[in-house]
XYZ file of C-alpha atoms in Angstrom:
478
model
C 32.785 -1.187 11.572
C 30.477 2.081 9.895
C 29.809 4.804 11.768
C 31.375 6.313 14.267
C 30.170 4.547 17.525
C 28.317 1.524 16.875
C 24.906 1.445 18.354
C 24.982 -2.684 17.343
C 27.877 -4.920 16.905
C 26.613 -8.232 15.025
C 28.857 -11.297 16.069
C 28.204 -14.162 13.469
C 29.590 -16.581 10.903
C 29.217 -13.694 7.539
C 28.076 -15.802 5.415
C 24.628 -16.952 7.740
C 21.596 -16.021 6.125
C 20.746 -14.203 9.547
C 24.090 -12.276 9.226
C 23.615 -10.779 5.894
C 20.316 -10.188 6.537
C 20.935 -7.881 9.800
C 23.704 -5.924 7.929
C 21.371 -5.038 4.740
C 18.920 -3.687 7.713
C 21.576 -1.838 9.027
C 23.632 -0.785 6.542
C 20.724 0.228 4.438
C 19.036 2.137 6.866
C 23.052 4.076 8.360
C 23.056 2.645 11.259
C 26.612 2.657 13.342
C 27.671 -1.375 13.305
C 30.179 -2.936 14.277
C 30.293 -5.987 11.292
C 31.930 -9.299 13.513
C 32.436 -12.436 11.677
C 33.965 -15.177 13.527
C 34.870 -16.595 10.623
C 37.847 -15.439 9.509
C 38.135 -12.001 11.939
C 40.609 -12.840 14.636
C 38.261 -11.407 17.189
C 35.595 -12.717 16.175
C 37.905 -16.183 16.203
C 38.458 -15.060 19.973
C 34.806 -14.315 20.548
C 33.892 -17.631 19.365
C 36.743 -19.824 21.224
C 36.545 -18.497 24.387
C 33.329 -16.379 25.011
C 31.663 -18.851 22.204
C 29.398 -15.861 21.478
C 28.400 -16.118 17.488
C 28.836 -19.748 17.761
C 25.427 -21.343 17.259
C 23.690 -18.735 15.988
C 24.538 -15.149 15.240
C 23.945 -12.301 18.225
C 23.568 -8.822 17.562
C 25.387 -6.877 21.345
C 23.469 -3.099 21.759
C 25.693 -0.645 23.689
C 23.967 -1.316 26.224
C 25.540 -4.299 26.640
C 21.792 -6.183 26.028
C 21.828 -8.977 23.202
C 19.638 -10.462 20.914
C 20.102 -13.371 19.216
C 19.318 -14.866 15.907
C 16.241 -17.309 14.664
C 18.288 -20.923 15.225
C 16.634 -21.609 11.566
C 17.363 -17.796 10.512
C 14.208 -17.566 6.527
C 14.194 -14.556 3.981
C 11.711 -14.196 1.806
C 14.077 -14.220 -0.543
C 12.813 -15.945 -4.138
C 13.235 -19.584 -3.656
C 11.547 -22.875 -3.656
C 10.921 -23.276 -0.847
C 9.307 -19.841 0.490
C 6.796 -19.196 2.557
C 3.104 -18.068 1.139
C 0.986 -15.516 2.705
C -2.822 -18.279 2.046
C -6.337 -17.646 2.985
C -6.526 -20.012 6.487
C -9.127 -21.772 8.908
C -10.373 -20.984 11.667
C -8.979 -22.163 14.692
C -10.947 -24.737 17.044
C -13.369 -23.180 19.392
C -12.003 -21.815 22.615
C -8.447 -21.836 20.937
C -7.189 -18.160 20.960
C -5.374 -17.862 17.899
C -2.014 -17.847 17.543
C 0.385 -15.799 15.122
C 1.119 -18.075 12.257
C -2.631 -18.988 12.040
C -5.249 -15.859 10.994
C -9.460 -16.226 12.064
C -12.299 -15.839 9.820
C -12.446 -16.713 5.953
C -11.085 -12.692 5.356
C -8.399 -13.359 6.823
C -5.281 -14.193 5.645
C -2.229 -15.726 7.384
C 1.245 -16.863 7.486
C 1.624 -20.555 6.105
C 3.917 -22.343 3.711
C 3.348 -24.349 0.265
C 2.008 -27.351 0.746
C 5.039 -28.588 -1.045
C 6.826 -27.627 2.093
C 7.700 -28.655 6.141
C 5.021 -26.540 8.053
C 7.435 -25.665 10.565
C 9.341 -23.409 7.533
C 6.347 -20.711 8.370
C 6.935 -20.217 12.121
C 10.550 -19.986 11.541
C 9.786 -17.324 8.412
C 7.559 -15.567 11.100
C 10.282 -15.873 13.669
C 12.460 -14.568 11.141
C 10.545 -11.221 10.157
C 9.997 -10.990 14.129
C 13.494 -10.521 14.855
C 14.574 -8.657 12.023
C 11.565 -6.290 13.194
C 13.100 -6.803 17.007
C 16.676 -5.555 16.102
C 15.500 -2.823 13.910
C 13.741 -1.126 16.398
C 17.353 -1.906 19.203
C 19.490 -0.405 17.010
C 16.833 3.449 16.701
C 14.695 2.765 13.641
C 10.810 3.304 13.620
C 8.727 0.543 14.146
C 5.691 1.513 15.208
C 3.073 3.342 13.519
C 1.761 6.730 15.095
C -1.625 6.026 14.059
C -4.707 3.348 13.624
C -6.039 4.869 11.003
C -4.735 6.023 7.602
C -5.955 7.580 4.553
C -3.548 5.202 3.090
C -0.744 2.316 3.704
C 1.866 2.141 1.270
C 3.756 -1.802 1.463
C 7.254 -1.732 0.312
C 9.977 2.094 -0.013
C 11.519 1.449 -3.405
C 10.862 3.981 -6.102
C 7.137 3.354 -6.641
C 6.064 3.376 -2.584
C 8.029 6.548 -2.385
C 7.056 7.946 -5.115
C 3.590 6.996 -4.160
C 4.360 8.621 -0.427
C 5.436 11.631 -1.426
C 2.321 12.378 -3.510
C -0.114 10.956 -0.976
C 1.460 13.212 1.759
C 1.763 16.348 -0.119
C -1.868 16.203 -0.801
C -3.272 15.910 2.563
C -3.381 11.791 3.160
C -2.562 10.563 5.941
C 0.140 7.987 4.650
C 2.730 5.178 6.624
C 5.346 3.169 4.617
C 5.556 -0.351 5.699
C 9.744 -1.787 4.064
C 11.044 -4.705 4.696
C 14.846 -3.708 4.569
C 15.655 -0.259 3.550
C 14.506 2.317 1.332
C 15.432 1.932 -2.150
C 14.576 -1.804 -2.709
C 16.630 -3.181 -6.079
C 17.331 0.027 -7.395
C 18.654 1.749 -4.914
C 22.005 -1.190 -4.436
C 22.302 0.410 -8.493
C 25.708 2.461 -9.213
C 24.739 4.577 -11.443
C 21.500 4.952 -13.475
C 21.663 7.019 -16.713
C 18.913 7.068 -18.553
C 16.871 8.928 -15.121
C 15.420 12.036 -16.251
C 16.643 14.868 -15.204
C 20.325 13.097 -15.068
C 22.497 14.099 -17.358
C 25.875 12.409 -16.059
C 23.712 9.532 -14.128
C 22.767 9.572 -10.709
C 23.165 6.387 -7.943
C 20.500 4.198 -6.882
C 20.845 4.703 -3.713
C 21.480 8.736 -4.376
C 17.840 8.895 -5.610
C 16.581 6.594 -2.899
C 17.827 9.219 0.157
C 16.147 11.954 -1.639
C 12.532 10.474 -2.031
C 13.037 9.578 1.232
C 13.755 12.830 2.883
C 11.384 14.084 0.453
C 8.613 11.808 1.885
C 9.516 12.351 5.909
C 8.981 16.771 4.536
C 5.467 15.965 3.266
C 4.951 14.108 7.033
C 4.943 10.054 5.804
C 6.152 7.335 8.191
C 8.053 5.424 7.124
C 8.551 2.472 9.305
C 11.349 0.266 8.082
C 12.329 -3.984 9.339
C 8.610 -4.641 9.465
C 6.613 -6.642 7.109
C 2.467 -7.782 6.960
C 2.022 -11.059 9.007
C -1.562 -10.658 8.404
C -4.137 -9.244 6.490
C -7.560 -8.792 7.311
C -10.810 -6.894 4.797
C -13.144 -4.770 7.121
C -16.730 -5.087 5.961
C -16.570 -0.804 5.376
C -13.646 -1.805 3.218
C -10.736 -1.017 4.330
C -8.384 -3.596 5.133
C -6.130 -3.952 9.091
C -2.381 -4.770 8.434
C -1.232 -6.991 11.404
C 3.312 -6.213 11.310
C 5.833 -8.577 12.380
C 6.844 -5.173 14.582
C 3.492 -5.789 16.820
C 1.583 -3.025 15.607
C -1.278 -2.567 13.765
C -2.397 -0.105 10.637
C -5.972 0.314 9.415
C -6.019 1.494 5.311
C -8.333 3.004 4.274
C -6.839 2.556 0.348
C -3.404 0.922 -0.433
C -0.408 0.551 -2.626
C 1.659 -2.798 -2.658
C 5.089 -1.970 -4.498
C 7.251 -4.655 -2.780
C 9.195 -4.858 -6.026
C 11.304 -7.953 -6.804
C 14.121 -9.360 -6.018
C 16.859 -11.627 -7.863
C 16.352 -15.137 -8.884
C 18.365 -17.616 -7.190
C 20.796 -18.881 -9.220
C 20.907 -22.618 -9.303
C 23.882 -24.247 -9.434
C 26.146 -26.928 -6.930
C 28.263 -24.898 -4.566
C 26.562 -21.431 -5.553
C 24.236 -22.003 -1.931
C 26.850 -22.883 0.482
C 29.272 -19.509 -0.543
C 26.484 -16.918 -0.298
C 28.184 -14.061 1.721
C 31.577 -15.886 1.097
C 32.110 -14.433 -2.029
C 28.714 -15.211 -3.560
C 25.897 -12.475 -3.257
C 22.187 -11.586 -4.513
C 22.626 -7.526 -6.014
C 25.193 -5.162 -7.244
C 27.298 -4.311 -4.227
C 28.569 -0.399 -5.250
C 30.248 0.260 -1.540
C 32.112 -3.146 -2.270
C 34.079 -2.851 -5.632
C 36.657 -0.268 -3.857
C 37.342 -4.069 -2.565
C 37.659 -6.084 -4.890
C 41.008 -4.013 -6.372
C 42.980 -6.585 -8.607
C 41.194 -9.281 -8.154
C 38.605 -10.744 -10.985
C 34.123 -10.748 -10.271
C 32.340 -12.866 -12.122
C 28.613 -11.074 -13.110
C 25.758 -13.087 -14.066
C 23.038 -11.731 -15.178
C 22.273 -9.096 -18.450
C 20.034 -6.639 -18.058
C 20.635 -3.316 -17.235
C 21.286 -3.553 -13.562
C 24.280 -6.064 -14.749
C 25.400 -3.845 -16.821
C 25.706 -0.707 -14.433
C 27.064 -3.234 -11.775
C 29.910 -4.697 -14.000
C 30.924 -1.286 -15.386
C 31.683 -0.371 -11.491
C 33.483 -3.513 -10.723
C 35.480 -2.783 -13.927
C 36.927 0.369 -12.220
C 38.713 -1.706 -9.280
C 39.223 -5.530 -10.045
C 41.545 -6.541 -12.184
C 38.655 -9.162 -14.128
C 35.062 -8.377 -14.689
C 33.720 -11.756 -16.736
C 30.225 -11.544 -17.459
C 27.498 -14.700 -18.479
C 24.767 -13.974 -19.936
C 22.059 -16.839 -20.929
C 21.547 -14.729 -24.233
C 22.324 -14.364 -27.585
C 23.625 -10.987 -27.084
C 23.982 -8.492 -24.685
C 21.863 -5.903 -27.181
C 18.754 -8.823 -26.213
C 17.763 -7.592 -22.556
C 20.273 -4.336 -21.975
C 20.289 -0.592 -23.399
C 22.097 0.012 -26.076
C 24.639 3.178 -24.304
C 25.284 0.109 -21.364
C 26.218 -2.406 -24.672
C 28.740 0.373 -26.166
C 30.586 1.531 -23.082
C 30.630 -2.550 -21.971
C 31.978 -3.322 -25.395
C 34.531 -0.333 -24.775
C 35.861 -1.910 -21.456
C 39.327 -4.288 -21.673
C 38.531 -5.096 -18.354
C 35.022 -6.565 -19.352
C 34.855 -10.318 -21.202
C 31.230 -10.869 -22.022
C 30.747 -14.963 -22.363
C 27.154 -15.094 -24.268
C 24.987 -18.311 -25.017
C 26.728 -19.480 -21.476
C 25.400 -20.138 -17.455
C 27.057 -20.981 -14.563
C 26.801 -24.548 -13.618
C 28.890 -24.634 -10.566
C 30.660 -22.840 -7.903
C 33.489 -23.349 -5.473
C 36.206 -22.944 -2.997
C 37.083 -22.686 0.999
C 36.541 -21.103 2.985
C 35.340 -18.611 -0.174
C 35.159 -18.218 -3.384
C 37.654 -19.418 -5.941
C 36.601 -20.696 -9.244
C 33.548 -20.614 -11.603
C 32.327 -23.704 -14.122
C 30.310 -21.977 -16.751
C 29.065 -23.803 -20.139
C 27.642 -22.561 -23.190
C 24.823 -24.623 -24.981
C 27.207 -26.648 -26.861
C 28.587 -27.786 -23.263
C 32.270 -26.610 -23.827
C 32.908 -25.865 -19.865
C 35.494 -23.672 -18.478
C 36.900 -22.908 -15.350
C 36.899 -19.087 -14.155
C 39.335 -17.509 -11.090
C 36.670 -15.643 -9.431
C 37.502 -13.380 -6.218
C 33.507 -12.867 -5.988
C 30.662 -13.491 -8.040
C 27.119 -11.067 -8.422
C 23.958 -12.766 -9.655
C 21.458 -10.285 -11.124
C 19.111 -13.033 -13.176
C 15.928 -12.663 -13.648
C 13.578 -11.326 -11.055
C 10.507 -12.494 -8.538
C 8.027 -10.722 -6.931
C 8.014 -10.581 -3.041
C 4.391 -10.824 -2.307
C 5.056 -12.871 1.222
C 2.114 -11.175 3.292
C -0.132 -10.426 0.554
C -0.436 -13.877 -1.046
C -3.377 -15.373 -1.213
C -5.548 -12.072 -0.649
C -4.561 -11.191 -3.896
C -5.147 -11.986 -7.403
C -0.999 -12.622 -9.167
C 0.168 -14.393 -12.630
C 1.130 -17.758 -12.594
C 4.580 -16.105 -12.549
C 3.377 -14.251 -9.356
C 2.716 -11.051 -9.691
C 0.030 -9.359 -8.746
C -3.169 -8.535 -11.464
C -4.832 -5.559 -11.323
C -6.988 -3.596 -13.589
C -8.831 -4.691 -16.749
C -6.595 -7.820 -16.176
C -8.747 -8.949 -14.002
C -11.799 -10.093 -16.070
C -9.210 -12.240 -18.276
C -10.700 -15.081 -17.141
C -13.465 -15.329 -16.324
C -13.157 -18.717 -14.963
C -10.595 -16.936 -12.447
C -12.327 -13.812 -12.510
C -11.902 -12.280 -9.006
C -13.812 -8.697 -8.563
C -16.264 -8.530 -6.098
C -17.744 -4.864 -7.430
C -20.734 -3.991 -10.120
C -18.326 -1.506 -11.567
C -14.835 -2.471 -13.206
C -11.803 -2.340 -11.496
C -9.896 0.774 -11.998
C -6.149 0.913 -13.874
C -3.884 -0.312 -11.006
C -5.973 -1.628 -8.755
C -5.695 -5.006 -7.109
C -8.561 -7.665 -6.697
C -8.953 -6.096 -3.360
C -10.972 -2.662 -4.339
C -9.251 0.551 -2.938
C -5.305 -1.337 -3.016
C -3.489 -0.287 -6.096
C -0.108 -1.876 -7.063
C 2.860 0.145 -8.752
C 6.141 -1.187 -10.179
C 7.825 -4.613 -11.187
C 5.629 -6.050 -8.806
C 2.489 -5.743 -10.757
C 1.588 -8.086 -14.365
C 2.393 -6.249 -17.379
C 4.705 -3.406 -15.640
C 7.206 -2.082 -17.631
C 10.624 -2.685 -14.704
C 12.394 0.699 -15.445
C 12.817 3.245 -12.153
C 11.258 5.515 -14.336
C 8.825 3.918 -15.136
C 7.893 2.663 -11.165
C 8.015 6.376 -10.735
C 4.856 7.259 -12.862
C 2.928 4.161 -11.784
C 3.765 5.888 -7.334
C 2.422 8.873 -8.912
C -0.540 7.425 -10.589
C -1.252 5.483 -8.305
C -2.116 8.421 -5.405
C -4.264 10.106 -8.139
C -6.113 6.688 -8.628
C -6.495 6.811 -5.413
C -8.210 9.496 -5.124
C -10.496 8.656 -7.432
C -11.462 5.803 -5.338
C -11.551 7.787 -2.051
C -14.145 10.005 -3.207
C -16.380 6.925 -5.173
C -16.267 5.010 -1.610
C -17.506 8.495 0.139
C -20.318 9.360 -1.779
C -21.001 5.260 -1.907
C -21.819 5.679 1.785
């Protein structure tokens, strides 16, 4: 349980996707809640056996006694081969009202799935986003905008989005931020960022995010959490309207997309079935103490993986890093490499990848193989996966131009290929400006970005400066 008196109790299998999503939302926003796992918690087992609570699907029970069951199929917009996409949708038949998963008009985009995915996944994804928004609302989080029209709409509350919010709001722009889970983004889960300027002893990602979040609020920015874009409709006057999963609508004269990236799913037998039962994506600083005297496997060789390994080594009996590359130096800052090398609890296996995970009911072993196909089985009480990066573009796919990997194209890159050029105006796009005039992109989601916190912060500030230029030009053209 977190906090004092819980606002909500989550009851269900601890490995269920909806339970994991609920925990990320509630814990990430500091909501006091009780976590009742029907697989491992004696109270949870009693509730499941005698009251059938959380058996068929997770259930949120609020302090006033009201309940909110999770969807039968919870679909999160995490990187996966069957991730739903946002694509232009055809108008509905004449006389028929548009459904929530459809869109009306040639300039509106709505939630659909790729051709290779069963259509029912789109409905499941839409239902899941609406359930998360309703959970956020009932838990007391802000999910509805105060206004209809804003000067700037910022999508994503990681380092880039929060910085953009600070600069926009402090400069008098009516600003709203839309965040799917919790402020901080991927960087907010980092145990310690040691190369961010101004903090000689380092700073935790959570503390850095909290400061930026409070700063944006103090300057007057609205920050909505637990909400996603369901539909987007560019308007003739250059603005755009967004339909949100919480049921609200916002219109923006300009905007910043800063949704960031998520860790890539680990494609190996047994892994997906153990998510929430020993396997986790991303680092979890608050859980490190729970691994005291345990053996932990960490997959990934970038800075985020190095920071997580060092934090885990302060508690765990052993930490084994699985790295595909030839060495840590290939993808990690030197100061982290030196600290990892000096930490006796950390073992680094390079040129190696995970081929299987096994255990019942939780993770027990991880099998790895090197490039010579030599296999070994590792004892593992937990495994953290921090590999690669998949752009989180749910909500803008089919609207904004992307590269072959899904990252959003901006500025001069929009003219790279004359056959696929997608810039609609006579003037050239501004730096960081997307294929939608007036909508800028900042941080890891941008094609060609440098994947560092300081870079994301710089792009967030730069986006607002460019946005002022756009608004001034747009006003003069009227």
